[in-house]
GROMACS .gro file of C-alpha atoms in nm:
model
  425
    1MET     CA    1  23.272   1.112   5.608
    2GLY     CA    2  23.141   1.080   5.249
    3THR     CA    3  22.774   1.070   5.139
    4TYR     CA    4  22.651   0.766   4.973
    5GLY     CA    5  22.341   0.706   4.763
    6GLY     CA    6  22.079   0.424   4.811
    7ASP     CA    7  22.231   0.223   4.537
    8GLU     CA    8  22.573   0.238   4.695
    9VAL     CA    9  22.503   0.101   5.045
   10ALA     CA   10  22.268  -0.177   4.937
   11ALA     CA   11  22.024  -0.107   5.212
   12LEU     CA   12  21.722  -0.320   5.262
   13VAL     CA   13  21.377  -0.164   5.271
   14LEU     CA   14  21.087  -0.335   5.453
   15SER     CA   15  20.725  -0.209   5.460
   16VAL     CA   16  20.488  -0.424   5.655
   17GLY     CA   17  20.130  -0.303   5.590
   18HIS     CA   18  19.805  -0.468   5.717
   19THR     CA   19  19.742  -0.645   5.397
   20TRP     CA   20  20.066  -0.658   5.203
   21THR     CA   21  20.438  -0.666   5.293
   22GLN     CA   22  20.692  -0.517   5.057
   23ALA     CA   23  21.064  -0.584   5.061
   24GLY     CA   24  21.344  -0.473   4.840
   25TYR     CA   25  21.662  -0.269   4.799
   26ALA     CA   26  21.707   0.104   4.840
   27GLY     CA   27  21.754   0.295   4.517
   28GLU     CA   28  21.540   0.070   4.308
   29ASP     CA   29  21.211   0.168   4.146
   30SER     CA   30  20.995  -0.114   4.292
   31PRO     CA   31  21.007  -0.387   4.567
   32LYS     CA   32  21.174  -0.714   4.493
   33SER     CA   33  20.894  -0.902   4.666
   34ILE     CA   34  20.536  -0.848   4.774
   35PHE     CA   35  20.353  -1.101   4.977
   36PRO     CA   36  20.055  -1.107   5.224
   37THR     CA   37  20.114  -0.987   5.575
   38SER     CA   38  19.874  -1.247   5.719
   39VAL     CA   39  20.036  -1.569   5.841
   40GLY     CA   40  19.917  -1.921   5.893
   41TRP     CA   41  19.970  -2.101   6.223
   42VAL     CA   42  19.918  -2.457   6.314
   43GLU     CA   43  19.935  -2.555   6.674
   44LEU     CA   44  20.150  -2.864   6.756
   45PRO     CA   45  20.055  -3.119   7.025
   46HIS     CA   46  20.218  -3.072   7.365
   47GLU     CA   47  20.423  -3.345   7.529
   48ASP     CA   48  20.196  -3.598   7.708
   49ASP     CA   49  20.194  -3.631   8.083
   50LYS     CA   50  20.392  -3.950   8.054
   51GLY     CA   51  20.683  -3.762   7.895
   52ASP     CA   52  20.663  -3.493   8.163
   53ASP     CA   53  20.675  -3.766   8.436
   54ALA     CA   54  20.976  -3.929   8.272
   55ASP     CA   55  21.155  -3.591   8.251
   56ASN     CA   56  21.075  -3.531   8.630
   57SER     CA   57  21.216  -3.881   8.713
   58GLU     CA   58  21.526  -3.813   8.523
   59ASP     CA   59  21.565  -3.469   8.693
   60THR     CA   60  21.522  -3.640   9.027
   61GLN     CA   61  21.785  -3.910   8.955
   62MET     CA   62  22.040  -3.635   8.835
   63GLN     CA   63  21.980  -3.442   9.166
   64ASP     CA   64  22.037  -3.763   9.367
   65VAL     CA   65  22.366  -3.826   9.179
   66SER     CA   66  22.479  -3.469   9.243
   67ARG     CA   67  22.409  -3.499   9.604
   68ASP     CA   68  22.606  -3.821   9.631
   69GLN     CA   69  22.902  -3.672   9.443
   70ALA     CA   70  22.892  -3.365   9.667
   71GLY     CA   71  22.882  -3.600   9.979
   72ASN     CA   72  23.186  -3.786   9.847
   73ASN     CA   73  23.374  -3.450   9.803
   74ILE     CA   74  23.291  -3.360  10.166
   75ASN     CA   75  23.403  -3.704  10.289
   76ASN     CA   76  23.730  -3.659  10.099
   77LYS     CA   77  23.782  -3.324  10.244
   78ASP     CA   78  23.737  -3.449  10.598
   79ALA     CA   79  23.970  -3.747  10.541
   80ASP     CA   80  24.252  -3.531  10.389
   81GLY     CA   81  24.209  -3.241  10.627
   82GLY     CA   82  24.220  -2.993  10.343
   83ASP     CA   83  23.976  -2.736  10.194
   84ILE     CA   84  23.689  -2.839   9.978
   85PRO     CA   85  23.797  -2.769   9.617
   86ASN     CA   86  23.583  -2.515   9.418
   87THR     CA   87  23.475  -2.767   9.152
   88GLY     CA   88  23.192  -2.769   8.911
   89VAL     CA   89  23.015  -3.044   9.105
   90GLY     CA   90  23.001  -2.843   9.422
   91SER     CA   91  22.854  -2.548   9.226
   92SER     CA   92  22.604  -2.756   9.042
   93THR     CA   93  22.469  -2.904   9.351
   94SER     CA   94  22.328  -2.569   9.471
   95GLY     CA   95  22.236  -2.476   9.110
   96SER     CA   96  22.046  -2.799   9.077
   97GLY     CA   97  21.819  -2.714   9.360
   98LEU     CA   98  21.742  -2.378   9.212
   99GLY     CA   99  21.698  -2.519   8.869
  100ALA     CA  100  21.472  -2.790   8.990
  101GLY     CA  101  21.252  -2.537   9.154
  102THR     CA  102  21.241  -2.330   8.846
  103ASP     CA  103  21.165  -2.624   8.621
  104ALA     CA  104  20.883  -2.723   8.855
  105ASN     CA  105  20.733  -2.376   8.847
  106LYS     CA  106  20.753  -2.365   8.462
  107LYS     CA  107  20.581  -2.700   8.440
  108THR     CA  108  20.301  -2.602   8.672
  109ALA     CA  109  20.260  -2.276   8.482
  110ALA     CA  110  20.051  -2.257   8.171
  111LYS     CA  111  20.245  -2.379   7.868
  112LYS     CA  112  20.295  -2.140   7.581
  113PRO     CA  113  20.131  -2.295   7.265
  114ARG     CA  114  20.383  -2.442   7.023
  115GLY     CA  115  20.316  -2.416   6.654
  116LYS     CA  116  20.435  -2.391   6.297
  117TYR     CA  117  20.398  -2.078   6.096
  118TYR     CA  118  20.328  -2.047   5.721
  119VAL     CA  119  20.416  -1.732   5.541
  120GLY     CA  120  20.358  -1.634   5.178
  121ASP     CA  121  20.053  -1.640   4.944
  122GLY     CA  122  20.109  -1.996   4.838
  123GLU     CA  123  20.151  -2.119   5.199
  124ILE     CA  124  19.860  -1.948   5.360
  125SER     CA  125  19.624  -2.027   5.074
  126CYS     CA  126  19.702  -2.399   5.094
  127TRP     CA  127  19.430  -2.579   5.282
  128ARG     CA  128  19.523  -2.731   5.613
  129PRO     CA  129  19.250  -2.865   5.845
  130ASP     CA  130  19.382  -2.680   6.163
  131MET     CA  131  19.554  -2.371   6.030
  132GLU     CA  132  19.449  -2.035   6.187
  133ILE     CA  133  19.515  -1.714   6.015
  134LYS     CA  134  19.676  -1.425   6.209
  135SER     CA  135  19.780  -1.070   6.131
  136PRO     CA  136  20.064  -0.911   6.328
  137LEU     CA  137  19.910  -0.561   6.291
  138LYS     CA  138  19.598  -0.392   6.448
  139ASP     CA  139  19.515  -0.017   6.376
  140GLY     CA  140  19.855   0.011   6.206
  141LEU     CA  141  20.044  -0.109   6.518
  142VAL     CA  142  20.237  -0.428   6.593
  143GLU     CA  143  20.030  -0.657   6.809
  144ASP     CA  144  20.173  -1.007   6.740
  145TRP     CA  145  20.548  -1.004   6.758
  146ASP     CA  146  20.591  -1.376   6.687
  147ALA     CA  147  20.406  -1.331   6.357
  148LEU     CA  148  20.598  -1.021   6.272
  149GLU     CA  149  20.933  -1.209   6.327
  150GLN     CA  150  20.815  -1.479   6.092
  151ILE     CA  151  20.743  -1.213   5.825
  152TRP     CA  152  21.096  -1.071   5.874
  153ASP     CA  153  21.246  -1.421   5.837
  154HIS     CA  154  21.048  -1.479   5.523
  155ALA     CA  155  21.132  -1.148   5.359
  156PHE     CA  156  21.511  -1.150   5.432
  157LEU     CA  157  21.598  -1.519   5.421
  158LYS     CA  158  21.354  -1.669   5.163
  159ARG     CA  159  21.250  -1.377   4.938
  160LEU     CA  160  21.559  -1.152   4.927
  161ARG     CA  161  21.798  -1.440   5.021
  162CYS     CA  162  22.039  -1.191   5.177
  163ASP     CA  163  22.258  -1.186   5.470
  164PRO     CA  164  22.123  -0.933   5.721
  165THR     CA  165  22.461  -0.868   5.874
  166GLU     CA  166  22.581  -0.724   5.549
  167HIS     CA  167  22.293  -0.475   5.482
  168PRO     CA  168  22.157  -0.171   5.664
  169LEU     CA  169  21.782  -0.183   5.712
  170LEU     CA  170  21.511   0.079   5.674
  171ILE     CA  171  21.149   0.000   5.776
  172THR     CA  172  20.843   0.210   5.777
  173GLU     CA  173  20.601   0.288   6.062
  174SER     CA  174  20.262   0.443   6.097
  175ALA     CA  175  20.272   0.815   6.201
  176TRP     CA  176  20.107   0.724   6.530
  177ASN     CA  177  20.354   0.449   6.623
  178THR     CA  178  20.452   0.432   6.993
  179ARG     CA  179  20.796   0.460   7.151
  180GLU     CA  180  20.759   0.113   7.304
  181ILE     CA  181  20.700  -0.052   6.966
  182ARG     CA  182  20.986   0.135   6.821
  183GLU     CA  183  21.230   0.012   7.084
  184LYS     CA  184  21.116  -0.350   7.028
  185LEU     CA  185  21.169  -0.310   6.655
  186THR     CA  186  21.519  -0.185   6.719
  187GLU     CA  187  21.589  -0.460   6.964
  188LEU     CA  188  21.471  -0.720   6.701
  189ALA     CA  189  21.687  -0.566   6.419
  190PHE     CA  190  22.009  -0.554   6.620
  191GLU     CA  191  21.986  -0.846   6.861
  192LYS     CA  192  21.841  -1.115   6.634
  193TYR     CA  193  21.943  -1.017   6.288
  194ASN     CA  194  22.261  -0.817   6.358
  195PHE     CA  195  22.198  -0.550   6.115
  196PRO     CA  196  22.489  -0.309   6.097
  197ALA     CA  197  22.250   0.002   6.080
  198PHE     CA  198  21.880   0.053   6.140
  199PHE     CA  199  21.633   0.334   6.063
  200VAL     CA  200  21.259   0.369   6.120
  201ALA     CA  201  21.094   0.614   5.882
  202LYS     CA  202  20.731   0.742   5.887
  203ASP     CA  203  20.537   0.579   5.603
  204ALA     CA  204  20.372   0.920   5.512
  205VAL     CA  205  20.715   1.081   5.481
  206MET     CA  206  20.829   0.811   5.252
  207THR     CA  207  20.513   0.846   5.044
  208ALA     CA  208  20.580   1.215   4.997
  209PHE     CA  209  20.934   1.171   4.909
  210ALA     CA  210  20.850   0.896   4.670
  211SER     CA  211  20.626   1.150   4.481
  212GLY     CA  212  20.902   1.412   4.489
  213ARG     CA  213  20.739   1.633   4.751
  214PRO     CA  214  20.889   1.747   5.080
  215HIS     CA  215  20.566   1.900   5.174
  216ALA     CA  216  20.238   1.695   5.123
  217LEU     CA  217  19.904   1.596   5.256
  218VAL     CA  218  19.915   1.221   5.242
  219VAL     CA  219  19.580   1.040   5.218
  220ASP     CA  220  19.634   0.672   5.293
  221SER     CA  221  19.343   0.437   5.261
  222GLY     CA  222  19.447   0.072   5.305
  223GLY     CA  223  19.319  -0.250   5.426
  224ASP     CA  224  19.262  -0.164   5.785
  225MET     CA  225  19.292   0.207   5.828
  226THR     CA  226  19.225   0.536   5.650
  227SER     CA  227  19.449   0.825   5.758
  228VAL     CA  228  19.531   1.173   5.660
  229VAL     CA  229  19.889   1.290   5.749
  230PRO     CA  230  20.036   1.632   5.684
  231VAL     CA  231  20.403   1.631   5.611
  232TYR     CA  232  20.616   1.948   5.609
  233ASP     CA  233  20.984   1.956   5.507
  234GLY     CA  234  21.014   1.581   5.576
  235TYR     CA  235  20.841   1.588   5.923
  236VAL     CA  236  20.505   1.480   6.023
  237LEU     CA  237  20.279   1.749   6.175
  238ARG     CA  238  20.142   1.546   6.444
  239LYS     CA  239  19.849   1.769   6.545
  240GLY     CA  240  19.713   1.730   6.190
  241ILE     CA  241  19.696   1.352   6.188
  242MET     CA  242  19.346   1.221   6.134
  243ARG     CA  243  19.257   0.850   6.116
  244GLN     CA  244  18.970   0.604   6.159
  245SER     CA  245  18.941   0.226   6.151
  246PHE     CA  246  18.782   0.224   5.808
  247GLY     CA  247  18.959   0.045   5.517
  248GLY     CA  248  18.928  -0.201   5.236
  249ASN     CA  249  18.846  -0.485   5.467
  250PHE     CA  250  18.542  -0.296   5.600
  251LEU     CA  251  18.427  -0.239   5.254
  252SER     CA  252  18.467  -0.609   5.179
  253GLU     CA  253  18.263  -0.692   5.490
  254GLN     CA  254  17.989  -0.462   5.355
  255ILE     CA  255  17.992  -0.638   5.024
  256LEU     CA  256  17.983  -0.985   5.184
  257ALA     CA  257  17.679  -0.874   5.399
  258HIS     CA  258  17.504  -0.742   5.080
  259PHE     CA  259  17.564  -1.076   4.893
  260GLN     CA  260  17.430  -1.277   5.192
  261ALA     CA  261  17.119  -1.059   5.192
  262GLN     CA  262  17.068  -1.142   4.826
  263ASN     CA  263  17.118  -1.518   4.897
  264ILE     CA  264  17.443  -1.514   4.698
  265ASP     CA  265  17.668  -1.778   4.861
  266ILE     CA  266  18.038  -1.703   4.843
  267VAL     CA  267  18.212  -2.036   4.794
  268PRO     CA  268  18.587  -2.005   4.817
  269GLN     CA  269  18.818  -2.181   4.565
  270TYR     CA  270  18.954  -2.445   4.811
  271LEU     CA  271  18.605  -2.606   4.846
  272ILE     CA  272  18.540  -2.647   4.473
  273ALA     CA  273  18.608  -2.987   4.309
  274LYS     CA  274  18.453  -2.916   3.971
  275LYS     CA  275  18.186  -2.688   3.813
  276ALA     CA  276  17.985  -2.648   3.493
  277PRO     CA  277  17.909  -2.335   3.299
  278VAL     CA  278  17.565  -2.175   3.372
  279GLU     CA  279  17.362  -1.894   3.219
  280VAL     CA  280  17.377  -1.550   3.376
  281GLY     CA  281  17.174  -1.547   3.707
  282HIS     CA  282  17.123  -1.914   3.718
  283LYS     CA  283  17.215  -2.130   4.006
  284PRO     CA  284  17.571  -2.275   4.005
  285VAL     CA  285  17.625  -2.639   3.924
  286VAL     CA  286  17.923  -2.725   4.142
  287THR     CA  287  18.066  -3.023   4.324
  288LEU     CA  288  18.217  -2.938   4.652
  289ARG     CA  289  18.504  -3.102   4.847
  290ASP     CA  290  18.480  -3.209   5.207
  291ARG     CA  291  18.755  -2.990   5.357
  292PRO     CA  292  18.690  -2.886   5.720
  293ALA     CA  293  18.874  -2.560   5.793
  294THR     CA  294  18.901  -2.320   6.081
  295PRO     CA  295  18.687  -2.007   6.073
  296SER     CA  296  18.962  -1.774   6.026
  297PHE     CA  297  19.101  -1.976   5.718
  298HIS     CA  298  18.749  -1.992   5.562
  299LYS     CA  299  18.687  -1.622   5.620
  300MET     CA  300  19.026  -1.539   5.460
  301MET     CA  301  18.936  -1.743   5.149
  302GLN     CA  302  18.589  -1.600   5.127
  303MET     CA  303  18.733  -1.238   5.151
  304LYS     CA  304  18.980  -1.320   4.874
  305VAL     CA  305  18.679  -1.372   4.641
  306VAL     CA  306  18.516  -1.045   4.767
  307HIS     CA  307  18.838  -0.860   4.723
  308ASP     CA  308  18.867  -0.988   4.362
  309TYR     CA  309  18.506  -0.875   4.302
  310LYS     CA  310  18.572  -0.533   4.454
  311GLU     CA  311  18.885  -0.472   4.254
  312SER     CA  312  18.730  -0.597   3.926
  313VAL     CA  313  18.382  -0.447   3.937
  314CYS     CA  314  18.346  -0.164   4.189
  315GLN     CA  315  18.383   0.201   4.098
  316VAL     CA  316  18.346   0.542   4.260
  317SER     CA  317  18.110   0.796   4.112
  318GLU     CA  318  18.312   1.101   3.983
  319THR     CA  319  18.061   1.335   4.123
  320THR     CA  320  17.805   1.340   4.407
  321TYR     CA  321  17.624   1.009   4.420
  322ASN     CA  322  17.294   1.018   4.226
  323GLU     CA  323  17.093   0.699   4.193
  324GLN     CA  324  16.935   0.794   3.871
  325ASN     CA  325  17.270   0.881   3.697
  326ILE     CA  326  17.424   0.570   3.835
  327THR     CA  327  17.148   0.351   3.691
  328SER     CA  328  17.228   0.460   3.349
  329ARG     CA  329  17.594   0.353   3.378
  330PRO     CA  330  17.691   0.039   3.194
  331GLN     CA  331  17.698  -0.283   3.394
  332LYS     CA  332  17.992  -0.512   3.452
  333PRO     CA  333  17.988  -0.898   3.449
  334TYR     CA  334  18.151  -1.100   3.724
  335GLU     CA  335  18.181  -1.483   3.770
  336PHE     CA  336  18.235  -1.632   4.106
  337PRO     CA  337  18.455  -1.939   4.171
  338ASP     CA  338  18.148  -2.172   4.173
  339GLY     CA  339  18.044  -2.052   3.829
  340TYR     CA  340  17.759  -1.830   3.929
  341ASN     CA  341  17.780  -1.509   3.733
  342LEU     CA  342  17.585  -1.181   3.720
  343ASN     CA  343  17.588  -0.844   3.571
  344PHE     CA  344  17.630  -0.569   3.830
  345GLY     CA  345  17.497  -0.212   3.785
  346ALA     CA  346  17.423   0.043   4.056
  347ASP     CA  347  17.534  -0.190   4.331
  348ARG     CA  348  17.899  -0.163   4.220
  349PHE     CA  349  17.896   0.205   4.309
  350LYS     CA  350  17.721   0.185   4.646
  351VAL     CA  351  17.990   0.019   4.850
  352PRO     CA  352  18.285   0.258   4.755
  353GLU     CA  353  18.048   0.545   4.820
  354THR     CA  354  18.071   0.448   5.188
  355MET     CA  355  18.412   0.625   5.196
  356PHE     CA  356  18.250   0.946   5.110
  357ASN     CA  357  17.916   0.924   5.288
  358PRO     CA  358  17.940   0.655   5.557
  359LYS     CA  359  17.635   0.767   5.763
  360GLU     CA  360  17.406   0.691   5.467
  361PHE     CA  361  17.559   0.386   5.324
  362ILE     CA  362  17.683   0.185   5.630
  363LYS     CA  363  17.427  -0.068   5.727
  364ASN     CA  364  17.368  -0.151   6.092
  365PRO     CA  365  17.672   0.061   6.212
  366THR     CA  366  17.834  -0.021   6.546
  367ALA     CA  367  17.898   0.249   6.810
  368ASP     CA  368  18.251   0.319   6.665
  369GLN     CA  369  18.125   0.323   6.303
  370GLU     CA  370  17.859   0.593   6.392
  371SER     CA  371  18.157   0.828   6.450
  372PHE     CA  372  18.293   0.777   6.108
  373VAL     CA  373  18.318   1.074   5.877
  374GLY     CA  374  18.357   1.094   5.514
  375LEU     CA  375  18.700   1.118   5.360
  376PRO     CA  376  18.663   1.480   5.244
  377LYS     CA  377  18.565   1.580   5.596
  378LEU     CA  378  18.865   1.386   5.724
  379VAL     CA  379  19.096   1.579   5.483
  380PHE     CA  380  18.933   1.902   5.586
  381ASN     CA  381  18.977   1.844   5.960
  382SER     CA  382  19.345   1.757   5.901
  383VAL     CA  383  19.410   2.085   5.709
  384GLN     CA  384  19.225   2.288   5.963
  385SER     CA  385  19.438   2.142   6.255
  386CYS     CA  386  19.754   2.272   6.090
  387ASP     CA  387  19.891   2.620   6.115
  388ILE     CA  388  19.736   2.861   5.872
  389ASP     CA  389  20.066   2.931   5.703
  390PHE     CA  390  20.082   2.558   5.589
  391ARG     CA  391  19.732   2.518   5.471
  392HIS     CA  392  19.766   2.644   5.119
  393MET     CA  393  20.083   2.442   5.060
  394LEU     CA  394  19.915   2.125   5.192
  395CYS     CA  395  19.604   2.169   4.989
  396GLY     CA  396  19.809   2.205   4.668
  397ASN     CA  397  20.017   1.889   4.733
  398ILE     CA  398  19.760   1.607   4.817
  399VAL     CA  399  19.920   1.261   4.763
  400LEU     CA  400  19.700   0.952   4.737
  401THR     CA  401  19.823   0.610   4.851
  402GLY     CA  402  19.669   0.274   4.958
  403GLY     CA  403  19.456   0.017   4.776
  404ASN     CA  404  19.129   0.194   4.814
  405THR     CA  405  19.263   0.495   4.627
  406LEU     CA  406  19.293   0.277   4.313
  407PHE     CA  407  18.916   0.265   4.265
  408PRO     CA  408  18.836   0.413   3.925
  409GLY     CA  409  18.711   0.763   3.978
  410PHE     CA  410  18.851   0.798   4.330
  411ALA     CA  411  19.082   1.089   4.266
  412ASP     CA  412  18.826   1.277   4.053
  413ARG     CA  413  18.560   1.231   4.332
  414LEU     CA  414  18.786   1.354   4.612
  415HIS     CA  415  18.884   1.656   4.406
  416TRP     CA  416  18.520   1.727   4.339
  417GLU     CA  417  18.421   1.695   4.708
  418LEU     CA  418  18.699   1.909   4.831
  419ASN     CA  419  18.626   2.188   4.591
  420SER     CA  420  18.263   2.179   4.717
  421ILE     CA  421  18.375   2.251   5.074
  422PRO     CA  422  18.336   2.624   5.155
  423ASN     CA  423  18.661   2.791   5.279
  424PHE     CA  424  18.856   2.461   5.228
  425VAL     CA  425  19.181   2.651   5.223
   0.00000   0.00000   0.00000
């Protein structure tokens, strides 16, 4: 059997992260499509009781007709003196009784909500009064399978516009994924989409290979999780996996709480009808639309503004955080959707600092957040959990991935902190 390259088999690659989903073809340098992982869901009204009563009446009439037909067959048998023929009517009579009982049980049981899904940045950002926002993942694991199926449909049928039966599929999974979830993914790939071949790869291994390293310490800080995963010769060293529920969304929540404490109201774009220019620090002059929305949709649109602020303004100090040194750094301006604008100085360094010193910078931590450790400590714990023969190799091949690692100064700060740890290797 021959060996084929990625560009010869036209395999599909799908990576579903907590914030973004990437889809494309193996062998290419970048994904063909990137869209949000969150989906919109609008519940459709159930059938009214009148409709249910009509269905019940129709079922009863069908059962009566079946009984009459069965009775006629029995009478014909008695008159002719022959055996009762094994017809579909005779079989459906007993089946009707079982089916009627099953239907009755289904109607008395709680109905599964019916709804319509909206996938893609344009769809979920479009205001709809009753649209809820869902995410199929939690802590890097699949939680909502209906939403995940909608994402697969959108990726293969609308974005890539391909026939799944003609392409092998490779998907990525977190290093701590479970066997049960992997089996369900395999079932979905083969039974619904009929992929000819299917493979599940660890995302940390794929990240290491993408950087040309068979051995690496992969530091992944994304929207929902921050993890450190050691990879050796293409395999994950499970005892060295370190993770915590700390990611970009948590940082954005900290920023939003800081704005609220300063009486800065974050007005999302969908509520703004028109605005007027104002001076720096002045109250916005804005006309709002009357658009009632679900809390999940409003929160998502608010967080979009906060994410944009975070990505445009925030920065990581290249060395250990020092308030006096940070104050002398230049300020950056930012204008919110409602027209309010301000120059941000030391504040833009404080929230990213949470990744390196959470105990000092997290305000009002919960019980879980009190156990958070800084990223340098997380890396140190991962390295120390591996065999001593691997440690030097892992420390020399640290790979950064995830949206939080794109903060200016992030790589320099992590390098500074790791070199400050005694006996790191």
